Amino acid sequence: MKTVVSVRFKQSGKAYYFDPAGNDIKVGDYVVVNTARGTECGEVVAGPTQLPDGQIPRELKAVVRMADSVDIRRMKKNREDEKAAFNLCTQRIQAHNLDMKLVDAEYTLDRTKVVFYFTADGRVDFRELVKDLAGVFRTRIELRQIGVRDESKMLGGLGICGQPFCCSRFLKDFQPVSIKMAKEQGLSLNPTKISGSCGRLMCCLAYEQKAYEYLNSITPMNGSIVRTPDGEGMVVEANPVSGMLKVRFTNEALAPRYYKRSECTYLRGGKRAPKEPDPED
C-alpha cells in the first residue's frame, strides 16, 4: 500500500497520482509537480489515499512542493498568454498553408515549453512552422496531434441531449464504443442519431451496455416459440427493458397479446436461447 494524491491540471482533465512526499496536502490545494511535459502546477482533487501497489504506476513521481502565491499567479498568467499564443499560431498555420486545425495551446509552469494541440486528417510536415514559432516565442515548441474526441473534450459544448459533453464534464478516459452496442439497445443505426458532435459514436452508448446485454440474454428474441398462459405462440416483438413480449399464437383465431417475460416459457427458435434470470430478478 502506498499513499497517493490525485492531481488535475485542467478542469475536465484526467487526474494523475503523485506521492505526497510527506507534505500535508488537502483537497483544493495547489502543488508543483514534474510531468512528462515539464514542470506543472495542478489542483489536488483527492486527498491522501492508500492504494494497493498494483493500482499505482511503477514510476510514481513525488510532489515537488506546495504551490505558493507566485506559482499560482504564474499559472494564471500562463493561461492568459496561452490565448495570445493560440491566435498567433493560428495565423502562422494559415501563412504556411498547412492542412491542420489548432485546438489548444499550453505553457509549462516555468515557460520552458509551449505545447500546441492540433487535429489533422493525416500526417503534417510542420517543421518550418516549428522553426517559425520558436523564433517568436524563444522557447521550446512542441506540436502534438490529437483525435477528434480529445478535441471535443478540450473545447467542450452541448450534446444532442442538451447537456454539456460527458467527456468535458466527468469522463476521464474514453471507453471503446461499437455499432454493436446500438444494435443491442435497439437504437436507430442512423449515424446522425447515434454520433456525437465529434463525429464518433456517442460515449453514452456504453453506459447501459452491460444492463442491455443481461436483459437481452434472458429475453426470448423475435422468432422464439414460447408457451404462454393462453397457449404456444411466436414472439414478434420484445422489449428487454420493460420485459414485455408480444406473442402471435399458432391458433390464428387468437389475436396477438402482450405478456410479461416471467409469464412465458421459452421452447425453441430465435437466434439464441435465453438463460435463466438471476434470482433477485
PDB file of C-alpha atoms in Angstrom:
ATOM      1  CA  MET A   1       0.000   0.000   0.000  1.00  0.00           C
ATOM      2  CA  LYS A   2       1.177   3.481  -0.875  1.00  0.00           C
ATOM      3  CA  THR A   3      -0.129   6.923  -0.042  1.00  0.00           C
ATOM      4  CA  VAL A   4      -1.030   8.989  -3.105  1.00  0.00           C
ATOM      5  CA  VAL A   5      -2.809  12.202  -4.017  1.00  0.00           C
ATOM      6  CA  SER A   6      -4.715  12.866  -7.246  1.00  0.00           C
ATOM      7  CA  VAL A   7      -3.717  15.988  -9.144  1.00  0.00           C
ATOM      8  CA  ARG A   8      -5.562  17.502 -12.095  1.00  0.00           C
ATOM      9  CA  PHE A   9      -4.128  20.171 -14.400  1.00  0.00           C
ATOM     10  CA  LYS A  10      -7.277  21.100 -16.346  1.00  0.00           C
ATOM     11  CA  GLN A  11     -10.839  21.468 -15.146  1.00  0.00           C
ATOM     12  CA  SER A  12     -12.069  18.478 -17.146  1.00  0.00           C
ATOM     13  CA  GLY A  13      -8.740  16.729 -17.481  1.00  0.00           C
ATOM     14  CA  LYS A  14      -7.590  13.391 -16.186  1.00  0.00           C
ATOM     15  CA  ALA A  15      -6.302  13.174 -12.612  1.00  0.00           C
ATOM     16  CA  TYR A  16      -2.844  11.680 -12.027  1.00  0.00           C
ATOM     17  CA  TYR A  17      -1.378  10.029  -8.947  1.00  0.00           C
ATOM     18  CA  PHE A  18       1.594  11.564  -7.146  1.00  0.00           C
ATOM     19  CA  ASP A  19       3.473  10.754  -3.974  1.00  0.00           C
ATOM     20  CA  PRO A  20       2.686  13.488  -1.399  1.00  0.00           C
ATOM     21  CA  ALA A  21       6.305  13.177  -0.179  1.00  0.00           C
ATOM     22  CA  GLY A  22       5.374  13.969   3.409  1.00  0.00           C
ATOM     23  CA  ASN A  23       3.552  17.209   2.583  1.00  0.00           C
ATOM     24  CA  ASP A  24       0.349  17.997   4.452  1.00  0.00           C
ATOM     25  CA  ILE A  25      -1.883  18.111   1.362  1.00  0.00           C
ATOM     26  CA  LYS A  26      -5.639  18.634   1.304  1.00  0.00           C
ATOM     27  CA  VAL A  27      -8.250  18.686  -1.461  1.00  0.00           C
ATOM     28  CA  GLY A  28      -8.248  22.072  -3.164  1.00  0.00           C
ATOM     29  CA  ASP A  29      -4.542  22.734  -2.569  1.00  0.00           C
ATOM     30  CA  TYR A  30      -2.254  23.519  -5.483  1.00  0.00           C
ATOM     31  CA  VAL A  31       1.019  21.629  -5.871  1.00  0.00           C
ATOM     32  CA  VAL A  32       4.015  21.796  -8.183  1.00  0.00           C
ATOM     33  CA  VAL A  33       4.976  18.519  -9.844  1.00  0.00           C
ATOM     34  CA  ASN A  34       7.188  17.243 -12.636  1.00  0.00           C
ATOM     35  CA  THR A  35       5.382  15.582 -15.565  1.00  0.00           C
ATOM     36  CA  ALA A  36       6.327  14.287 -18.998  1.00  0.00           C
ATOM     37  CA  ARG A  37       5.523  17.754 -20.362  1.00  0.00           C
ATOM     38  CA  GLY A  38       7.654  19.565 -17.788  1.00  0.00           C
ATOM     39  CA  THR A  39       7.011  21.396 -14.530  1.00  0.00           C
ATOM     40  CA  GLU A  40       3.293  21.834 -13.915  1.00  0.00           C
ATOM     41  CA  CYS A  41       1.061  23.357 -11.262  1.00  0.00           C
ATOM     42  CA  GLY A  42      -2.107  21.383 -10.576  1.00  0.00           C
ATOM     43  CA  GLU A  43      -5.033  21.193  -8.190  1.00  0.00           C
ATOM     44  CA  VAL A  44      -5.393  18.327  -5.722  1.00  0.00           C
ATOM     45  CA  VAL A  45      -8.795  16.698  -6.372  1.00  0.00           C
ATOM     46  CA  ALA A  46      -8.428  13.741  -3.983  1.00  0.00           C
ATOM     47  CA  GLY A  47      -6.574  13.894  -0.693  1.00  0.00           C
ATOM     48  CA  PRO A  48      -4.025  11.378   0.593  1.00  0.00           C
ATOM     49  CA  THR A  49      -5.366   7.882  -0.081  1.00  0.00           C
ATOM     50  CA  GLN A  50      -3.964   4.411   0.498  1.00  0.00           C
ATOM     51  CA  LEU A  51      -3.918   2.329  -2.689  1.00  0.00           C
ATOM     52  CA  PRO A  52      -2.531  -1.158  -3.491  1.00  0.00           C
ATOM     53  CA  ASP A  53       0.747  -1.204  -5.383  1.00  0.00           C
ATOM     54  CA  GLY A  54      -0.981  -2.803  -8.389  1.00  0.00           C
ATOM     55  CA  GLN A  55      -3.128   0.294  -8.941  1.00  0.00           C
ATOM     56  CA  ILE A  56      -0.222   2.722  -8.913  1.00  0.00           C
ATOM     57  CA  PRO A  57       2.211   3.439 -11.764  1.00  0.00           C
ATOM     58  CA  ARG A  58       5.631   1.896 -11.261  1.00  0.00           C
ATOM     59  CA  GLU A  59       7.402   5.243 -11.515  1.00  0.00           C
ATOM     60  CA  LEU A  60       5.293   7.262  -9.098  1.00  0.00           C
ATOM     61  CA  LYS A  61       6.597  10.809  -9.100  1.00  0.00           C
ATOM     62  CA  ALA A  62       6.651  12.853  -5.933  1.00  0.00           C
ATOM     63  CA  VAL A  63       5.166  16.284  -5.341  1.00  0.00           C
ATOM     64  CA  VAL A  64       7.997  18.809  -5.674  1.00  0.00           C
ATOM     65  CA  ARG A  65       6.463  21.341  -3.303  1.00  0.00           C
ATOM     66  CA  MET A  66       3.286  23.077  -2.303  1.00  0.00           C
ATOM     67  CA  ALA A  67       2.432  25.863  -4.734  1.00  0.00           C
ATOM     68  CA  ASP A  68       2.816  29.357  -3.322  1.00  0.00           C
ATOM     69  CA  SER A  69       1.168  32.590  -4.427  1.00  0.00           C
ATOM     70  CA  VAL A  70       3.903  33.158  -7.032  1.00  0.00           C
ATOM     71  CA  ASP A  71       3.270  29.754  -8.635  1.00  0.00           C
ATOM     72  CA  ILE A  72      -0.484  30.297  -8.733  1.00  0.00           C
ATOM     73  CA  ARG A  73      -0.086  33.792 -10.156  1.00  0.00           C
ATOM     74  CA  ARG A  74       2.329  32.472 -12.793  1.00  0.00           C
ATOM     75  CA  MET A  75      -0.105  29.677 -13.673  1.00  0.00           C
ATOM     76  CA  LYS A  76      -2.932  32.177 -14.194  1.00  0.00           C
ATOM     77  CA  LYS A  77      -0.650  34.418 -16.268  1.00  0.00           C
ATOM     78  CA  ASN A  78       0.251  31.432 -18.433  1.00  0.00           C
ATOM     79  CA  ARG A  79      -3.426  30.735 -19.034  1.00  0.00           C
ATOM     80  CA  GLU A  80      -3.889  34.283 -20.282  1.00  0.00           C
ATOM     81  CA  ASP A  81      -0.816  34.145 -22.513  1.00  0.00           C
ATOM     82  CA  GLU A  82      -1.967  30.832 -23.975  1.00  0.00           C
ATOM     83  CA  LYS A  83      -4.829  32.663 -25.710  1.00  0.00           C
ATOM     84  CA  ALA A  84      -2.389  35.002 -27.446  1.00  0.00           C
ATOM     85  CA  ALA A  85      -0.132  32.077 -28.339  1.00  0.00           C
ATOM     86  CA  PHE A  86      -3.113  30.250 -29.808  1.00  0.00           C
ATOM     87  CA  ASN A  87      -4.071  33.187 -32.027  1.00  0.00           C
ATOM     88  CA  LEU A  88      -0.508  33.709 -33.231  1.00  0.00           C
ATOM     89  CA  CYS A  89      -0.046  30.028 -34.029  1.00  0.00           C
ATOM     90  CA  THR A  90      -3.313  30.032 -35.997  1.00  0.00           C
ATOM     91  CA  GLN A  91      -2.007  32.899 -38.110  1.00  0.00           C
ATOM     92  CA  ARG A  92       1.275  31.074 -38.746  1.00  0.00           C
ATOM     93  CA  ILE A  93      -0.572  27.897 -39.769  1.00  0.00           C
ATOM     94  CA  GLN A  94      -2.528  29.878 -42.346  1.00  0.00           C
ATOM     95  CA  ALA A  95       0.645  31.570 -43.553  1.00  0.00           C
ATOM     96  CA  HIS A  96       2.334  28.191 -44.096  1.00  0.00           C
ATOM     97  CA  ASN A  97      -0.864  26.860 -45.742  1.00  0.00           C
ATOM     98  CA  LEU A  98      -0.925  23.726 -43.560  1.00  0.00           C
ATOM     99  CA  ASP A  99      -3.933  21.399 -43.525  1.00  0.00           C
ATOM    100  CA  MET A 100      -4.321  21.259 -39.751  1.00  0.00           C
ATOM    101  CA  LYS A 101      -6.708  22.652 -37.140  1.00  0.00           C
ATOM    102  CA  LEU A 102      -5.307  24.148 -33.953  1.00  0.00           C
ATOM    103  CA  VAL A 103      -7.240  23.093 -30.840  1.00  0.00           C
ATOM    104  CA  ASP A 104      -5.380  24.386 -27.790  1.00  0.00           C
ATOM    105  CA  ALA A 105      -2.114  25.819 -26.500  1.00  0.00           C
ATOM    106  CA  GLU A 106      -0.426  25.193 -23.141  1.00  0.00           C
ATOM    107  CA  TYR A 107       2.571  26.686 -21.364  1.00  0.00           C
ATOM    108  CA  THR A 108       4.512  24.748 -18.774  1.00  0.00           C
ATOM    109  CA  LEU A 109       4.733  26.478 -15.406  1.00  0.00           C
ATOM    110  CA  ASP A 110       8.325  27.616 -15.935  1.00  0.00           C
ATOM    111  CA  ARG A 111       7.565  28.582 -19.560  1.00  0.00           C
ATOM    112  CA  THR A 112      10.402  26.410 -20.863  1.00  0.00           C
ATOM    113  CA  LYS A 113       7.986  24.832 -23.346  1.00  0.00           C
ATOM    114  CA  VAL A 114       4.716  25.617 -25.092  1.00  0.00           C
ATOM    115  CA  VAL A 115       2.619  22.746 -26.432  1.00  0.00           C
ATOM    116  CA  PHE A 116       0.184  23.205 -29.320  1.00  0.00           C
ATOM    117  CA  TYR A 117      -2.528  20.584 -29.854  1.00  0.00           C
ATOM    118  CA  PHE A 118      -3.988  20.115 -33.312  1.00  0.00           C
ATOM    119  CA  THR A 119      -6.120  17.771 -35.387  1.00  0.00           C
ATOM    120  CA  ALA A 120      -5.489  16.732 -38.980  1.00  0.00           C
ATOM    121  CA  ASP A 121      -6.723  14.081 -41.393  1.00  0.00           C
ATOM    122  CA  GLY A 122      -3.215  12.741 -41.951  1.00  0.00           C
ATOM    123  CA  ARG A 123       0.421  13.445 -41.238  1.00  0.00           C
ATOM    124  CA  VAL A 124       1.517  17.059 -41.444  1.00  0.00           C
ATOM    125  CA  ASP A 125       5.022  18.351 -42.151  1.00  0.00           C
ATOM    126  CA  PHE A 126       5.192  21.189 -39.645  1.00  0.00           C
ATOM    127  CA  ARG A 127       8.963  21.545 -39.355  1.00  0.00           C
ATOM    128  CA  GLU A 128       9.006  25.031 -40.855  1.00  0.00           C
ATOM    129  CA  LEU A 129       6.118  26.033 -38.608  1.00  0.00           C
ATOM    130  CA  VAL A 130       8.061  24.919 -35.517  1.00  0.00           C
ATOM    131  CA  LYS A 131      11.078  26.987 -36.582  1.00  0.00           C
ATOM    132  CA  ASP A 132       8.827  29.994 -37.149  1.00  0.00           C
ATOM    133  CA  LEU A 133       7.157  29.642 -33.736  1.00  0.00           C
ATOM    134  CA  ALA A 134      10.457  29.072 -31.938  1.00  0.00           C
ATOM    135  CA  GLY A 135      11.715  32.349 -33.343  1.00  0.00           C
ATOM    136  CA  VAL A 136       8.687  34.164 -31.945  1.00  0.00           C
ATOM    137  CA  PHE A 137       8.325  32.562 -28.506  1.00  0.00           C
ATOM    138  CA  ARG A 138      12.026  31.979 -27.816  1.00  0.00           C
ATOM    139  CA  THR A 139      11.281  28.691 -26.077  1.00  0.00           C
ATOM    140  CA  ARG A 140      10.871  25.030 -26.879  1.00  0.00           C
ATOM    141  CA  ILE A 141       7.920  24.299 -29.192  1.00  0.00           C
ATOM    142  CA  GLU A 142       6.003  21.025 -29.274  1.00  0.00           C
ATOM    143  CA  LEU A 143       3.157  20.260 -31.682  1.00  0.00           C
ATOM    144  CA  ARG A 144       1.026  17.301 -30.676  1.00  0.00           C
ATOM    145  CA  GLN A 145      -1.617  15.736 -32.925  1.00  0.00           C
ATOM    146  CA  ILE A 146      -4.772  14.566 -31.134  1.00  0.00           C
ATOM    147  CA  GLY A 147      -8.032  12.847 -32.128  1.00  0.00           C
ATOM    148  CA  VAL A 148     -11.435  14.411 -32.617  1.00  0.00           C
ATOM    149  CA  ARG A 149     -12.657  13.026 -29.273  1.00  0.00           C
ATOM    150  CA  ASP A 150      -9.792  14.763 -27.476  1.00  0.00           C
ATOM    151  CA  GLU A 151     -10.720  17.951 -29.328  1.00  0.00           C
ATOM    152  CA  SER A 152     -14.302  17.780 -28.035  1.00  0.00           C
ATOM    153  CA  LYS A 153     -13.007  17.132 -24.518  1.00  0.00           C
ATOM    154  CA  MET A 154     -10.785  20.206 -24.648  1.00  0.00           C
ATOM    155  CA  LEU A 155     -13.273  22.585 -26.265  1.00  0.00           C
ATOM    156  CA  GLY A 156     -16.492  21.394 -24.610  1.00  0.00           C
ATOM    157  CA  GLY A 157     -20.001  22.081 -25.865  1.00  0.00           C
ATOM    158  CA  LEU A 158     -23.559  20.753 -25.748  1.00  0.00           C
ATOM    159  CA  GLY A 159     -24.584  17.316 -26.957  1.00  0.00           C
ATOM    160  CA  ILE A 160     -27.822  16.396 -28.727  1.00  0.00           C
ATOM    161  CA  CYS A 161     -29.270  15.603 -25.272  1.00  0.00           C
ATOM    162  CA  GLY A 162     -28.896  19.278 -24.339  1.00  0.00           C
ATOM    163  CA  GLN A 163     -26.310  18.529 -21.649  1.00  0.00           C
ATOM    164  CA  PRO A 164     -22.598  19.506 -21.669  1.00  0.00           C
ATOM    165  CA  PHE A 165     -20.334  16.899 -23.264  1.00  0.00           C
ATOM    166  CA  CYS A 166     -19.719  13.931 -20.969  1.00  0.00           C
ATOM    167  CA  CYS A 167     -16.046  13.913 -21.992  1.00  0.00           C
ATOM    168  CA  SER A 168     -15.537  17.534 -20.913  1.00  0.00           C
ATOM    169  CA  ARG A 169     -17.697  17.207 -17.782  1.00  0.00           C
ATOM    170  CA  PHE A 170     -16.768  13.981 -15.987  1.00  0.00           C
ATOM    171  CA  LEU A 171     -15.275  11.324 -18.276  1.00  0.00           C
ATOM    172  CA  LYS A 172     -11.558  10.910 -17.596  1.00  0.00           C
ATOM    173  CA  ASP A 173     -10.867   8.147 -20.148  1.00  0.00           C
ATOM    174  CA  PHE A 174     -12.592   7.277 -23.408  1.00  0.00           C
ATOM    175  CA  GLN A 175     -14.317   3.897 -23.402  1.00  0.00           C
ATOM    176  CA  PRO A 176     -14.498   1.735 -26.539  1.00  0.00           C
ATOM    177  CA  VAL A 177     -17.855   2.192 -28.298  1.00  0.00           C
ATOM    178  CA  SER A 178     -19.071  -0.009 -31.160  1.00  0.00           C
ATOM    179  CA  ILE A 179     -22.056  -0.141 -33.501  1.00  0.00           C
ATOM    180  CA  LYS A 180     -22.931  -3.475 -31.853  1.00  0.00           C
ATOM    181  CA  MET A 181     -23.954  -1.538 -28.728  1.00  0.00           C
ATOM    182  CA  ALA A 182     -26.500   0.472 -30.699  1.00  0.00           C
ATOM    183  CA  LYS A 183     -27.895  -2.737 -32.202  1.00  0.00           C
ATOM    184  CA  GLU A 184     -28.233  -4.454 -28.829  1.00  0.00           C
ATOM    185  CA  GLN A 185     -30.024  -1.413 -27.411  1.00  0.00           C
ATOM    186  CA  GLY A 186     -32.471  -1.328 -30.306  1.00  0.00           C
ATOM    187  CA  LEU A 187     -31.411   2.144 -31.435  1.00  0.00           C
ATOM    188  CA  SER A 188     -31.644   3.558 -34.913  1.00  0.00           C
ATOM    189  CA  LEU A 189     -28.450   2.923 -36.868  1.00  0.00           C
ATOM    190  CA  ASN A 190     -28.712   6.349 -38.489  1.00  0.00           C
ATOM    191  CA  PRO A 191     -25.228   7.862 -37.915  1.00  0.00           C
ATOM    192  CA  THR A 192     -26.672  11.305 -37.221  1.00  0.00           C
ATOM    193  CA  LYS A 193     -28.688   9.928 -34.285  1.00  0.00           C
ATOM    194  CA  ILE A 194     -26.032   7.831 -32.579  1.00  0.00           C
ATOM    195  CA  SER A 195     -22.989  10.034 -33.200  1.00  0.00           C
ATOM    196  CA  GLY A 196     -21.761  12.856 -31.002  1.00  0.00           C
ATOM    197  CA  SER A 197     -20.593  16.293 -32.073  1.00  0.00           C
ATOM    198  CA  CYS A 198     -17.119  14.843 -32.588  1.00  0.00           C
ATOM    199  CA  GLY A 199     -18.478  12.584 -35.340  1.00  0.00           C
ATOM    200  CA  ARG A 200     -17.776   9.389 -33.390  1.00  0.00           C
ATOM    201  CA  LEU A 201     -20.303   7.092 -31.730  1.00  0.00           C
ATOM    202  CA  MET A 202     -21.694   8.651 -28.548  1.00  0.00           C
ATOM    203  CA  CYS A 203     -19.845   7.686 -25.371  1.00  0.00           C
ATOM    204  CA  CYS A 204     -23.163   7.243 -23.540  1.00  0.00           C
ATOM    205  CA  LEU A 205     -23.877   4.103 -25.586  1.00  0.00           C
ATOM    206  CA  ALA A 206     -21.513   2.296 -23.229  1.00  0.00           C
ATOM    207  CA  TYR A 207     -23.240   3.395 -20.012  1.00  0.00           C
ATOM    208  CA  GLU A 208     -26.104   0.878 -20.127  1.00  0.00           C
ATOM    209  CA  GLN A 209     -24.479  -1.737 -22.337  1.00  0.00           C
ATOM    210  CA  LYS A 210     -23.963  -4.332 -19.589  1.00  0.00           C
ATOM    211  CA  ALA A 211     -27.593  -3.981 -18.493  1.00  0.00           C
ATOM    212  CA  TYR A 212     -28.809  -4.469 -22.075  1.00  0.00           C
ATOM    213  CA  GLU A 213     -26.524  -7.469 -22.562  1.00  0.00           C
ATOM    214  CA  TYR A 214     -28.026  -9.108 -19.494  1.00  0.00           C
ATOM    215  CA  LEU A 215     -31.648  -8.231 -20.335  1.00  0.00           C
ATOM    216  CA  ASN A 216     -31.211  -9.464 -23.907  1.00  0.00           C
ATOM    217  CA  SER A 217     -29.728 -12.706 -22.625  1.00  0.00           C
ATOM    218  CA  ILE A 218     -32.818 -13.529 -20.521  1.00  0.00           C
ATOM    219  CA  THR A 219     -35.406 -12.296 -23.047  1.00  0.00           C
ATOM    220  CA  PRO A 220     -36.744 -14.545 -25.832  1.00  0.00           C
ATOM    221  CA  MET A 221     -35.845 -12.859 -29.119  1.00  0.00           C
ATOM    222  CA  ASN A 222     -38.110 -12.301 -32.117  1.00  0.00           C
ATOM    223  CA  GLY A 223     -38.916 -15.617 -33.738  1.00  0.00           C
ATOM    224  CA  SER A 224     -38.746 -17.584 -30.490  1.00  0.00           C
ATOM    225  CA  ILE A 225     -41.525 -20.055 -29.731  1.00  0.00           C
ATOM    226  CA  VAL A 226     -42.823 -19.594 -26.185  1.00  0.00           C
ATOM    227  CA  ARG A 227     -45.565 -21.078 -24.007  1.00  0.00           C
ATOM    228  CA  THR A 228     -47.959 -18.511 -22.563  1.00  0.00           C
ATOM    229  CA  PRO A 229     -50.968 -18.875 -20.230  1.00  0.00           C
ATOM    230  CA  ASP A 230     -53.084 -18.905 -23.429  1.00  0.00           C
ATOM    231  CA  GLY A 231     -51.023 -21.417 -25.405  1.00  0.00           C
ATOM    232  CA  GLU A 232     -47.970 -21.551 -27.665  1.00  0.00           C
ATOM    233  CA  GLY A 233     -47.001 -18.717 -29.938  1.00  0.00           C
ATOM    234  CA  MET A 234     -44.164 -16.851 -31.613  1.00  0.00           C
ATOM    235  CA  VAL A 235     -42.537 -13.710 -30.233  1.00  0.00           C
ATOM    236  CA  VAL A 236     -42.986 -10.929 -32.782  1.00  0.00           C
ATOM    237  CA  GLU A 237     -41.915  -8.024 -30.566  1.00  0.00           C
ATOM    238  CA  ALA A 238     -39.706  -7.950 -27.485  1.00  0.00           C
ATOM    239  CA  ASN A 239     -38.899  -5.093 -25.120  1.00  0.00           C
ATOM    240  CA  PRO A 240     -35.949  -6.188 -22.928  1.00  0.00           C
ATOM    241  CA  VAL A 241     -36.207  -3.149 -20.628  1.00  0.00           C
ATOM    242  CA  SER A 242     -39.908  -3.462 -19.738  1.00  0.00           C
ATOM    243  CA  GLY A 243     -39.805  -7.246 -20.085  1.00  0.00           C
ATOM    244  CA  MET A 244     -42.936  -7.290 -22.259  1.00  0.00           C
ATOM    245  CA  LEU A 245     -43.334  -9.733 -25.168  1.00  0.00           C
ATOM    246  CA  LYS A 246     -45.842  -9.532 -27.998  1.00  0.00           C
ATOM    247  CA  VAL A 247     -46.832 -13.058 -28.961  1.00  0.00           C
ATOM    248  CA  ARG A 248     -48.663 -14.217 -32.081  1.00  0.00           C
ATOM    249  CA  PHE A 249     -50.405 -17.527 -31.435  1.00  0.00           C
ATOM    250  CA  THR A 250     -50.250 -20.663 -33.522  1.00  0.00           C
ATOM    251  CA  ASN A 251     -54.035 -20.617 -33.322  1.00  0.00           C
ATOM    252  CA  GLU A 252     -54.758 -17.775 -35.723  1.00  0.00           C
ATOM    253  CA  ALA A 253     -58.164 -17.296 -34.174  1.00  0.00           C
ATOM    254  CA  LEU A 254     -56.476 -15.552 -31.243  1.00  0.00           C
ATOM    255  CA  ALA A 255     -55.208 -12.011 -31.685  1.00  0.00           C
ATOM    256  CA  PRO A 256     -51.598 -11.246 -30.668  1.00  0.00           C
ATOM    257  CA  ARG A 257     -51.255 -10.385 -26.990  1.00  0.00           C
ATOM    258  CA  TYR A 258     -48.664  -8.890 -24.659  1.00  0.00           C
ATOM    259  CA  TYR A 259     -47.189 -10.890 -21.773  1.00  0.00           C
ATOM    260  CA  LYS A 260     -44.593 -10.318 -19.134  1.00  0.00           C
ATOM    261  CA  ARG A 261     -41.335 -12.110 -19.662  1.00  0.00           C
ATOM    262  CA  SER A 262     -41.908 -14.072 -16.449  1.00  0.00           C
ATOM    263  CA  GLU A 263     -45.238 -15.397 -17.770  1.00  0.00           C
ATOM    264  CA  CYS A 264     -43.642 -17.032 -20.817  1.00  0.00           C
ATOM    265  CA  THR A 265     -41.591 -20.214 -21.074  1.00  0.00           C
ATOM    266  CA  TYR A 266     -39.071 -20.436 -23.884  1.00  0.00           C
ATOM    267  CA  LEU A 267     -39.441 -23.560 -26.021  1.00  0.00           C
ATOM    268  CA  ARG A 268     -37.297 -23.190 -29.132  1.00  0.00           C
ATOM    269  CA  GLY A 269     -36.315 -20.962 -32.066  1.00  0.00           C
ATOM    270  CA  GLY A 270     -34.929 -17.461 -32.206  1.00  0.00           C
ATOM    271  CA  LYS A 271     -31.286 -16.517 -32.605  1.00  0.00           C
ATOM    272  CA  ARG A 272     -30.379 -17.704 -29.129  1.00  0.00           C
ATOM    273  CA  ALA A 273     -31.977 -19.406 -26.170  1.00  0.00           C
ATOM    274  CA  PRO A 274     -32.479 -17.128 -23.152  1.00  0.00           C
ATOM    275  CA  LYS A 275     -30.750 -18.031 -19.926  1.00  0.00           C
ATOM    276  CA  GLU A 276     -32.394 -18.207 -16.538  1.00  0.00           C
ATOM    277  CA  PRO A 277     -32.672 -14.770 -14.878  1.00  0.00           C
ATOM    278  CA  ASP A 278     -30.919 -14.065 -11.607  1.00  0.00           C
ATOM    279  CA  PRO A 279     -32.959 -14.980  -8.507  1.00  0.00           C
ATOM    280  CA  GLU A 280     -33.344 -11.364  -7.402  1.00  0.00           C
ATOM    281  CA  ASP A 281     -34.996 -10.550 -10.736  1.00  0.00           C
TER     282      ASP A 281
END
